[in-house]
Amino acid sequence: MSDKATLEINGNKYDFPLVTGTENEVAIDIKTLRGVTGGVTTIDPGYKNTGSCESAITFLDGEKGILRYRGYSIEELAEKADFLEVAYLLIFGELPNTEELEKFHSDIKKHAVVDDDIKKILDAFPKSAHPMGVLASLTSALTAFNPTSVNVDSEEEMYNAIVRILGKFPILVAWTMRKKQGMPLDYGSSSLGYVENILQMMFKRPDEEYKQNPILVNALDKLLILHADHEQNCSTSTVRITGSSHAGLFVSLSAGISALWGPLHGGANQAVLEMLEDIKEDGGDTKKYMAKAKDKSDPFRLMGFGHRVYKNFDPRAKIIKVAAEEVLGDLGVEDPILDIAKGLSEEALKDPYFVDRKLYPNVDFYSGIIYRAMGIPVEMFTVMFALGRLPGWIAQWKEMRMRKEPIGRPRQLYVGETYRPFKDISER
Ligand code: ACO
């Protein structure tokens, strides 16, 4: 294959190098485009064809349904690793040995407290506030309590910032839920595993011991692993672009949380459950909703279907579908919502509209069903996604800063008015 791409504009030819990744993906390096062409730019709304960076963290092949973190397949990681090992892998590039993992966990635990004044901020929110808005605000507020900006050239400072946020974030998640439920705000226990501690912090009632359920621990661990990174998606790109101005880690994460909130991204897991509930309330007629999804004059979309990158199947959805059936079976939950979900996916998988457009169930089609069985309120679903995505965001932010990437600043094609003289207010 040639090592360059040639572009012809108005009879002038320009060569641009081709860059090949470790998985043989090819990119045209257009860094010099504007300079050599005298200002010609590319236009690519939604960045469907634009690589914003080189990254060594996550590989995904949407056609083949492959997802790997640092070279390890999502299937193996979901089966054999725990969330903290995966977090370490994503952030530092290698699976930790026992000693490294113990130190990592112990350092995280040292930071598993937040300034008590955070409670006052939380208090100021109405109970009706959406947990994602609260979480984004609290994460941003952490900056005020930890104001020193990270010197990214210091490995020690970078490490400290990472363990600090991994320690504090689950507290913010748990408090966000507890505040909504009117439960007292408390800390976890340093004797517990990372995921067990999260469950205890979320669910412990003040009047009784919290009894760990290994099925729930395992299910949450798996869900967090499946959500831990997904290369340059909307929220991760937001974290990277925010951090590219050298804004700190916590505020960059807060920006990512806001981006994740939307129903076309992380908010889809809430939207899926609400959609399934609506279908149930409406008599469970899945065919009616399939027709609505296909009707171009109807804004309804089948939430949890389709993906910007996966055009074959979402490997996470496969794992999670099995997990959902296991969890519901183990807990003895009979949920009519699961039957509606199964019905919809079976119909969609053989419907030409969905087949032709390569629309398959994505990870969020099933995650909400598990969260619901675990007793997590629907409005918290996207918060749980943020909890899982945290190590990915951190890893991507770290990579961006370590590679000394330039500030993110896309171009545009201006299509507005050309120059016009100012009109006095009396003449308008
Ligand atoms: N239901 C019905 N039709 C759909 C759906 C859907 N869920 N998704 C895509 N389509 C149709 C579009 O109408 C379009 O049809 P057309 O070609 O006739 O105009 C075609 O499929 C392509 O859709 P796009 O929106 O162009 O695809 P894009 O890659 O931009 O969007 C997205 C992907 C946003 C995920 C989309 O499939 C969607 O809105 N899905 C529902 C929301 C969802 O589940 N989001 C979670 C994504 S996973 C995650 O963030 C973890």
Coordinates of C-alpha atoms and ligand atoms in Angstrom, one line a residue:
M1 CA 0.0 0.0 0.0
S2 CA 1.1 3.5 -0.8
D3 CA 2.4 5.5 2.2
K4 CA 0.7 8.7 1.1
A5 CA -2.7 10.1 0.1
T6 CA -2.9 12.7 -2.7
L7 CA -5.5 15.4 -2.7
E8 CA -6.2 17.5 -5.7
I9 CA -7.7 21.0 -5.3
N10 CA -8.2 23.3 -8.2
G11 CA -5.6 21.4 -10.2
N12 CA -2.9 21.5 -7.4
K13 CA -1.9 18.2 -5.9
Y14 CA -0.9 17.8 -2.3
D15 CA 0.5 14.7 -0.6
F16 CA -0.3 13.7 3.0
P17 CA 1.4 10.9 4.9
L18 CA -0.6 7.8 5.8
V19 CA -0.2 6.6 9.4
T20 CA -0.8 3.0 10.3
G21 CA -1.9 1.9 13.8
T22 CA -0.9 -1.3 15.6
E23 CA -4.2 -3.0 14.4
N24 CA -3.4 -1.9 10.8
E25 CA -6.0 0.9 10.9
V26 CA -4.9 3.6 8.4
A27 CA -5.3 7.4 8.9
I28 CA -4.5 10.3 6.6
D29 CA -2.3 12.7 8.6
I30 CA -3.8 16.1 7.6
K31 CA -1.9 18.2 10.1
T32 CA -0.4 20.4 7.4
L33 CA -3.6 20.7 5.3
R34 CA -4.4 24.3 6.0
G35 CA -0.8 25.4 5.8
V36 CA 0.0 23.9 2.4
T37 CA -3.4 24.6 0.8
G38 CA -3.7 28.2 2.0
G39 CA -6.5 27.6 4.5
V40 CA -8.6 24.7 3.1
T41 CA -10.2 22.8 5.9
T42 CA -12.2 19.6 6.3
I43 CA -15.8 19.4 7.5
D44 CA -17.0 16.4 9.4
P45 CA -20.0 17.0 11.7
G46 CA -20.1 14.5 14.5
Y47 CA -16.5 13.7 13.7
K48 CA -17.6 10.5 12.1
N49 CA -14.4 10.3 10.0
T50 CA -12.0 12.3 12.2
G51 CA -9.3 10.8 14.4
S52 CA -8.7 13.3 17.2
C53 CA -5.7 11.7 18.7
E54 CA -3.4 8.6 18.7
S55 CA -4.3 6.4 21.7
A56 CA -2.9 3.2 23.2
I57 CA -5.7 2.6 25.6
T58 CA -8.7 1.0 23.9
F59 CA -9.2 -0.7 20.6
L60 CA -12.5 -1.4 19.1
D61 CA -13.5 -2.7 15.7
G62 CA -17.2 -1.9 15.2
E63 CA -17.5 -4.2 12.2
K64 CA -16.2 -7.3 13.9
G65 CA -17.6 -6.4 17.3
I66 CA -14.1 -6.3 19.0
L67 CA -13.4 -4.4 22.2
R68 CA -10.1 -4.6 24.0
Y69 CA -8.5 -2.6 26.8
R70 CA -4.8 -2.4 26.4
G71 CA -4.9 -5.4 24.2
Y72 CA -7.0 -7.6 26.5
S73 CA -10.4 -8.7 25.3
I74 CA -13.5 -7.4 27.1
E75 CA -14.8 -11.0 27.3
E76 CA -11.7 -12.2 29.2
L77 CA -11.6 -9.1 31.4
A78 CA -15.3 -9.4 32.3
E79 CA -14.8 -13.0 33.2
K80 CA -11.4 -13.0 34.9
A81 CA -10.6 -9.6 36.3
D82 CA -12.2 -7.3 38.8
F83 CA -13.0 -3.6 38.3
L84 CA -10.0 -2.3 40.3
E85 CA -7.6 -4.4 38.2
V86 CA -9.2 -3.1 35.0
A87 CA -9.0 0.5 36.3
Y88 CA -5.2 -0.1 37.0
L89 CA -4.8 -1.6 33.5
L90 CA -6.5 1.3 31.8
I91 CA -4.7 4.0 33.7
F92 CA -1.2 2.5 33.9
G93 CA -1.1 0.2 30.8
E94 CA -0.5 -3.2 32.5
L95 CA -2.4 -5.6 34.7
P96 CA -1.2 -5.1 38.3
N97 CA 0.6 -7.9 40.2
T98 CA -0.7 -8.7 43.7
E99 CA 1.6 -6.2 45.4
E100 CA 0.8 -3.4 42.9
L101 CA -3.0 -4.0 43.2
E102 CA -2.8 -4.0 47.0
K103 CA -0.9 -0.8 47.1
F104 CA -3.3 0.8 44.6
H105 CA -6.3 -0.2 46.7
S106 CA -4.7 0.9 49.9
D107 CA -3.8 4.3 48.5
I108 CA -7.4 4.7 47.2
K109 CA -8.7 3.8 50.6
K110 CA -6.6 6.5 52.2
H111 CA -8.5 9.1 50.1
A112 CA -11.9 7.6 50.6
V113 CA -13.2 10.7 52.5
V114 CA -14.4 14.1 51.3
D115 CA -14.4 17.4 53.2
D116 CA -17.5 17.5 55.4
D117 CA -18.5 20.8 53.8
I118 CA -19.3 18.9 50.6
K119 CA -22.5 17.9 52.6
K120 CA -23.5 21.6 52.7
I121 CA -23.3 21.8 48.9
L122 CA -25.3 18.7 48.6
D123 CA -27.9 20.1 51.0
A124 CA -28.5 23.0 48.8
F125 CA -29.8 20.9 45.9
P126 CA -33.5 20.1 45.9
K127 CA -34.3 16.4 46.3
S128 CA -35.9 16.6 42.8
A129 CA -32.5 17.4 41.2
H130 CA -31.3 14.9 38.7
P131 CA -28.4 12.9 40.2
M132 CA -26.2 13.5 37.1
G133 CA -26.4 17.3 37.6
V134 CA -25.6 16.8 41.3
L135 CA -22.7 14.5 40.5
A136 CA -21.2 16.8 37.9
S137 CA -21.5 19.7 40.4
L138 CA -19.9 17.8 43.3
T139 CA -17.1 16.5 41.2
S140 CA -16.3 20.0 40.0
A141 CA -16.6 21.2 43.6
L142 CA -13.9 18.8 44.7
T143 CA -11.5 21.2 42.9
A144 CA -12.3 23.8 45.5
F145 CA -11.3 21.5 48.3
N146 CA -8.2 20.2 46.5
P147 CA -7.1 23.3 44.7
T148 CA -3.5 22.4 43.9
S149 CA -3.3 21.7 40.2
V150 CA -1.5 18.5 39.2
N151 CA 2.0 18.9 37.9
V152 CA 1.7 16.3 35.1
D153 CA 5.4 16.0 34.8
S154 CA 5.6 14.6 38.3
E155 CA 4.7 10.9 38.4
E156 CA 4.0 11.1 42.1
E157 CA 1.5 14.0 41.7
M158 CA -0.2 12.3 38.8
Y159 CA -0.6 9.1 40.9
N160 CA -1.9 11.0 43.9
A161 CA -4.5 12.9 41.9
I162 CA -5.7 9.5 40.4
V163 CA -6.0 7.6 43.7
R164 CA -7.6 10.7 45.3
I165 CA -10.5 10.8 42.7
L166 CA -10.9 7.0 42.7
G167 CA -11.3 7.2 46.5
K168 CA -13.7 10.1 46.6
F169 CA -15.9 9.5 43.5
P170 CA -17.8 6.5 44.9
I171 CA -18.7 8.6 48.0
L172 CA -20.2 11.3 45.8
V173 CA -22.1 8.6 43.8
A174 CA -23.5 7.1 47.0
W175 CA -24.4 10.4 48.6
T176 CA -26.1 11.6 45.4
M177 CA -28.4 8.6 45.7
R178 CA -28.8 8.8 49.5
K179 CA -29.7 12.4 49.4
K180 CA -32.5 11.7 47.0
Q181 CA -33.8 9.0 49.3
G182 CA -33.5 11.0 52.4
M183 CA -30.9 8.6 53.8
P184 CA -28.1 9.8 56.1
L185 CA -24.7 10.5 54.5
D186 CA -22.0 8.1 55.6
Y187 CA -18.7 6.7 54.6
G188 CA -17.8 3.2 53.6
S189 CA -15.5 0.7 55.3
S190 CA -11.8 0.2 54.5
S191 CA -12.1 -3.5 55.2
L192 CA -14.2 -4.0 52.1
G193 CA -13.4 -4.5 48.4
Y194 CA -13.8 -1.5 46.1
V195 CA -17.1 -2.7 44.6
E196 CA -18.4 -4.1 47.9
N197 CA -17.7 -0.8 49.5
I198 CA -19.7 1.0 46.8
L199 CA -22.7 -1.2 47.4
Q200 CA -22.5 -0.7 51.2
M201 CA -22.2 3.0 50.8
M202 CA -25.2 3.1 48.5
F203 CA -27.5 0.7 50.4
K204 CA -26.6 0.5 54.1
R205 CA -29.6 1.5 56.2
P206 CA -28.8 3.3 59.5
D207 CA -30.6 0.7 61.6
E208 CA -29.1 -2.5 60.3
E209 CA -25.9 -4.2 59.1
Y210 CA -25.4 -4.3 55.4
K211 CA -25.2 -7.9 54.2
Q212 CA -23.2 -8.3 51.0
N213 CA -24.8 -10.3 48.3
P214 CA -22.1 -12.0 46.1
I215 CA -24.5 -12.0 43.1
L216 CA -24.9 -8.3 43.2
V217 CA -21.1 -7.7 43.8
N218 CA -20.3 -9.8 40.8
A219 CA -23.0 -8.2 38.6
L220 CA -21.9 -4.6 39.5
D221 CA -18.2 -5.5 39.1
K222 CA -19.0 -6.8 35.6
L223 CA -21.1 -3.8 34.7
L224 CA -18.4 -1.4 35.8
I225 CA -15.8 -3.3 33.7
L226 CA -17.9 -3.2 30.6
H227 CA -18.4 0.5 30.9
A228 CA -14.8 1.3 31.9
D229 CA -13.6 2.7 28.6
H230 CA -14.8 3.1 25.0
E231 CA -12.1 5.1 23.2
Q232 CA -13.1 8.5 21.8
N233 CA -16.8 8.6 22.6
C234 CA -18.7 11.9 23.4
S235 CA -17.9 12.1 27.1
T236 CA -14.3 10.9 26.8
S237 CA -13.6 13.4 24.0
T238 CA -15.1 16.0 26.2
V239 CA -12.8 15.1 29.1
R240 CA -9.8 15.2 26.7
I241 CA -10.8 18.5 25.1
T242 CA -11.5 20.1 28.5
G243 CA -8.2 18.9 29.9
S244 CA -6.4 20.0 26.7
S245 CA -6.7 23.6 28.0
H246 CA -4.8 22.3 31.0
A247 CA -7.9 22.5 33.1
G248 CA -7.5 20.1 36.1
L249 CA -8.5 16.5 36.3
F250 CA -11.6 17.0 38.5
V251 CA -13.2 19.7 36.3
S252 CA -12.4 17.7 33.1
L253 CA -14.2 14.7 34.7
S254 CA -17.1 17.0 35.6
A255 CA -17.4 18.1 32.0
G256 CA -17.3 14.4 30.9
I257 CA -20.2 13.6 33.4
S258 CA -22.3 16.4 31.8
A259 CA -21.6 15.0 28.3
L260 CA -22.5 11.5 29.5
W261 CA -25.9 12.7 30.8
G262 CA -27.5 13.0 27.4
P263 CA -30.0 10.3 26.2
L264 CA -28.0 9.7 23.0
H265 CA -25.0 8.7 25.2
G266 CA -25.0 7.5 28.8
G267 CA -28.5 8.7 29.5
A268 CA -29.7 5.9 27.2
N269 CA -29.8 3.4 30.0
Q270 CA -32.4 5.5 31.9
A271 CA -34.2 6.2 28.6
V272 CA -34.4 2.4 27.9
L273 CA -36.0 1.6 31.2
E274 CA -38.5 4.4 30.8
M275 CA -39.3 3.2 27.3
L276 CA -39.8 -0.4 28.5
E277 CA -42.0 0.9 31.3
D278 CA -44.1 3.0 28.9
I279 CA -44.5 -0.1 26.6
K280 CA -45.6 -2.2 29.6
E281 CA -48.1 0.5 30.7
D282 CA -49.4 0.6 27.2
G283 CA -50.3 -3.1 27.1
G284 CA -46.9 -4.5 26.1
D285 CA -47.5 -4.3 22.4
T286 CA -43.9 -4.4 21.1
K287 CA -45.0 -4.4 17.4
K288 CA -46.7 -1.0 17.9
Y289 CA -43.4 0.5 19.2
M290 CA -41.4 -1.2 16.4
A291 CA -43.6 0.6 13.9
K292 CA -43.2 3.9 15.7
A293 CA -39.4 3.5 15.7
K294 CA -39.5 3.0 11.9
D295 CA -41.9 5.8 11.2
K296 CA -39.8 8.8 10.1
S297 CA -42.6 11.2 11.0
D298 CA -42.5 9.9 14.6
P299 CA -39.5 11.2 16.7
F300 CA -39.6 7.9 18.7
R301 CA -36.4 5.9 18.6
L302 CA -35.9 2.5 20.0
M303 CA -33.6 3.4 22.9
G304 CA -30.7 1.0 23.5
F305 CA -30.5 0.2 19.8
G306 CA -27.8 1.4 17.4
H307 CA -24.3 2.6 18.0
R308 CA -22.1 5.1 16.3
V309 CA -19.3 2.6 16.0
Y310 CA -20.7 -0.9 16.4
K311 CA -22.4 -1.8 13.1
N312 CA -22.5 -5.6 13.7
F313 CA -23.1 -6.2 17.4
D314 CA -22.0 -4.6 20.7
P315 CA -19.8 -7.2 22.4
R316 CA -20.7 -5.7 25.8
A317 CA -24.4 -6.2 25.1
K318 CA -23.8 -10.0 24.6
I319 CA -22.0 -10.3 27.9
I320 CA -24.6 -8.2 29.7
K321 CA -27.6 -10.0 28.3
V322 CA -26.3 -13.2 29.8
A323 CA -25.5 -11.4 33.1
A324 CA -29.0 -9.9 33.2
E325 CA -30.6 -13.3 32.9
E326 CA -28.2 -14.7 35.5
V327 CA -28.9 -11.9 38.0
L328 CA -32.6 -12.0 37.6
G329 CA -32.6 -15.8 37.9
D330 CA -30.3 -15.8 40.9
L331 CA -32.3 -13.2 42.7
G332 CA -35.6 -14.9 41.7
V333 CA -36.9 -11.7 40.1
E334 CA -39.5 -12.2 37.5
D335 CA -39.6 -8.9 35.6
P336 CA -42.1 -8.4 32.7
I337 CA -39.8 -5.7 31.5
L338 CA -37.2 -8.4 30.6
D339 CA -39.8 -10.2 28.4
I340 CA -40.6 -6.9 26.6
A341 CA -36.9 -6.3 26.1
K342 CA -36.4 -9.8 24.7
G343 CA -39.4 -9.4 22.4
L344 CA -38.2 -6.1 21.1
S345 CA -34.7 -7.3 20.4
E346 CA -35.9 -10.5 18.7
E347 CA -38.2 -8.5 16.4
A348 CA -35.6 -5.9 15.7
L349 CA -32.9 -8.5 14.8
K350 CA -35.1 -9.8 12.0
D351 CA -36.7 -6.6 10.9
P352 CA -35.2 -5.2 7.6
Y353 CA -35.3 -1.6 8.9
F354 CA -32.9 -2.5 11.7
V355 CA -30.9 -5.1 9.8
D356 CA -30.3 -2.8 6.9
R357 CA -29.2 0.1 9.1
K358 CA -27.1 -2.3 11.2
L359 CA -29.0 -1.4 14.4
Y360 CA -28.3 -3.9 17.2
P361 CA -28.9 -3.7 21.0
N362 CA -26.2 -1.8 22.7
V363 CA -24.7 -2.2 26.2
D364 CA -27.4 0.0 27.7
F365 CA -30.3 -2.1 26.4
Y366 CA -29.7 -4.5 29.2
S367 CA -27.7 -2.6 31.9
G368 CA -30.8 -0.9 33.3
I369 CA -32.6 -4.2 33.8
I370 CA -29.7 -5.4 36.1
Y371 CA -29.6 -2.0 37.9
R372 CA -33.3 -2.2 38.5
A373 CA -33.0 -5.7 39.9
M374 CA -30.3 -4.5 42.2
G375 CA -32.7 -1.9 43.6
I376 CA -30.9 1.1 42.0
P377 CA -33.4 3.9 41.1
V378 CA -33.8 4.6 37.4
E379 CA -32.4 8.2 37.7
M380 CA -29.2 6.7 39.1
F381 CA -28.5 4.5 36.1
T382 CA -26.4 7.1 34.3
V383 CA -24.5 7.8 37.5
M384 CA -23.6 4.1 37.6
F385 CA -22.3 4.4 34.1
A386 CA -20.1 7.4 35.2
L387 CA -18.8 5.3 38.0
G388 CA -17.7 2.6 35.6
R389 CA -16.3 5.1 33.0
L390 CA -14.2 6.9 35.6
P391 CA -11.0 4.9 35.0
G392 CA -11.3 5.3 31.3
W393 CA -11.7 9.1 31.6
I394 CA -8.7 9.3 33.9
A395 CA -6.6 7.1 31.6
Q396 CA -7.6 9.2 28.6
W397 CA -6.9 12.5 30.4
K398 CA -3.6 11.2 31.6
E399 CA -2.6 10.0 28.1
M400 CA -3.6 13.4 26.6
R401 CA -1.5 15.3 29.1
M402 CA 1.5 13.0 29.0
R403 CA 1.6 13.2 25.2
K404 CA 1.6 17.0 25.5
E405 CA -1.3 17.2 23.1
P406 CA -2.2 20.7 21.8
I407 CA -5.4 22.5 23.0
G408 CA -8.4 21.0 21.2
R409 CA -9.8 23.6 18.8
P410 CA -11.7 22.4 15.8
R411 CA -12.3 24.6 12.7
Q412 CA -15.6 25.4 11.0
L413 CA -17.0 26.4 7.7
Y414 CA -18.6 29.7 8.1
V415 CA -22.0 29.9 6.3
G416 CA -23.4 33.1 7.9
E417 CA -23.8 36.6 6.7
T418 CA -20.9 38.3 4.9
Y419 CA -19.9 41.8 6.1
R420 CA -22.8 44.2 6.5
P421 CA -22.7 47.7 7.9
F422 CA -24.0 48.3 11.4
K423 CA -27.7 49.4 11.5
D424 CA -28.7 51.9 14.1
I425 CA -31.5 50.8 16.4
S426 CA -33.9 53.4 15.0
E427 CA -33.5 51.8 11.5
R428 CA -34.1 48.2 12.5
Ligands
ACO1 N1 -34.3 3.6 16.5 C1 -34.8 3.8 15.3 N2 -34.0 4.2 14.3 C2 -32.7 4.4 14.5 C3 -32.1 4.2 15.8 C4 -33.0 3.8 16.8 N3 -32.5 3.5 18.0 N4 -30.8 4.5 15.7 C5 -30.5 4.9 14.5 N5 -31.7 4.8 13.7 C6 -31.8 5.1 12.3 C7 -31.7 6.6 12.0 O1 -33.0 7.1 12.0 C8 -31.1 6.6 10.7 O2 -32.0 6.2 9.7 P1 -32.0 6.8 8.2 O3 -30.7 6.4 7.6 O4 -33.2 6.3 7.5 O5 -32.0 8.3 8.3 C9 -30.1 5.5 10.7 O6 -30.6 4.6 11.7 C10 -28.7 5.9 11.2 O7 -28.8 6.6 12.4 P2 -27.9 7.8 12.9 O8 -28.6 8.6 14.0 O9 -27.4 8.6 11.8 O10 -26.7 7.0 13.5 P3 -25.6 7.6 14.5 O11 -24.4 6.7 14.4 O12 -25.4 9.0 14.3 O13 -26.2 7.4 16.0 C11 -27.0 6.6 18.0 C12 -26.0 6.4 16.8 C13 -27.0 8.0 18.6 C14 -26.5 5.7 19.2 C15 -28.4 6.2 17.6 O14 -28.4 4.8 17.1 C16 -29.4 6.3 18.6 O15 -30.0 7.4 18.8 N6 -29.7 5.2 19.4 C17 -30.7 5.3 20.5 C18 -30.0 5.9 21.7 C19 -29.0 5.0 22.4 O16 -29.3 3.8 22.6 N7 -27.8 5.5 22.7 C20 -26.8 4.8 23.5 C21 -25.6 4.6 22.6 S1 -24.4 3.5 23.5 C22 -23.7 4.5 24.6 O17 -23.6 5.7 24.6 C23 -23.0 3.7 25.6

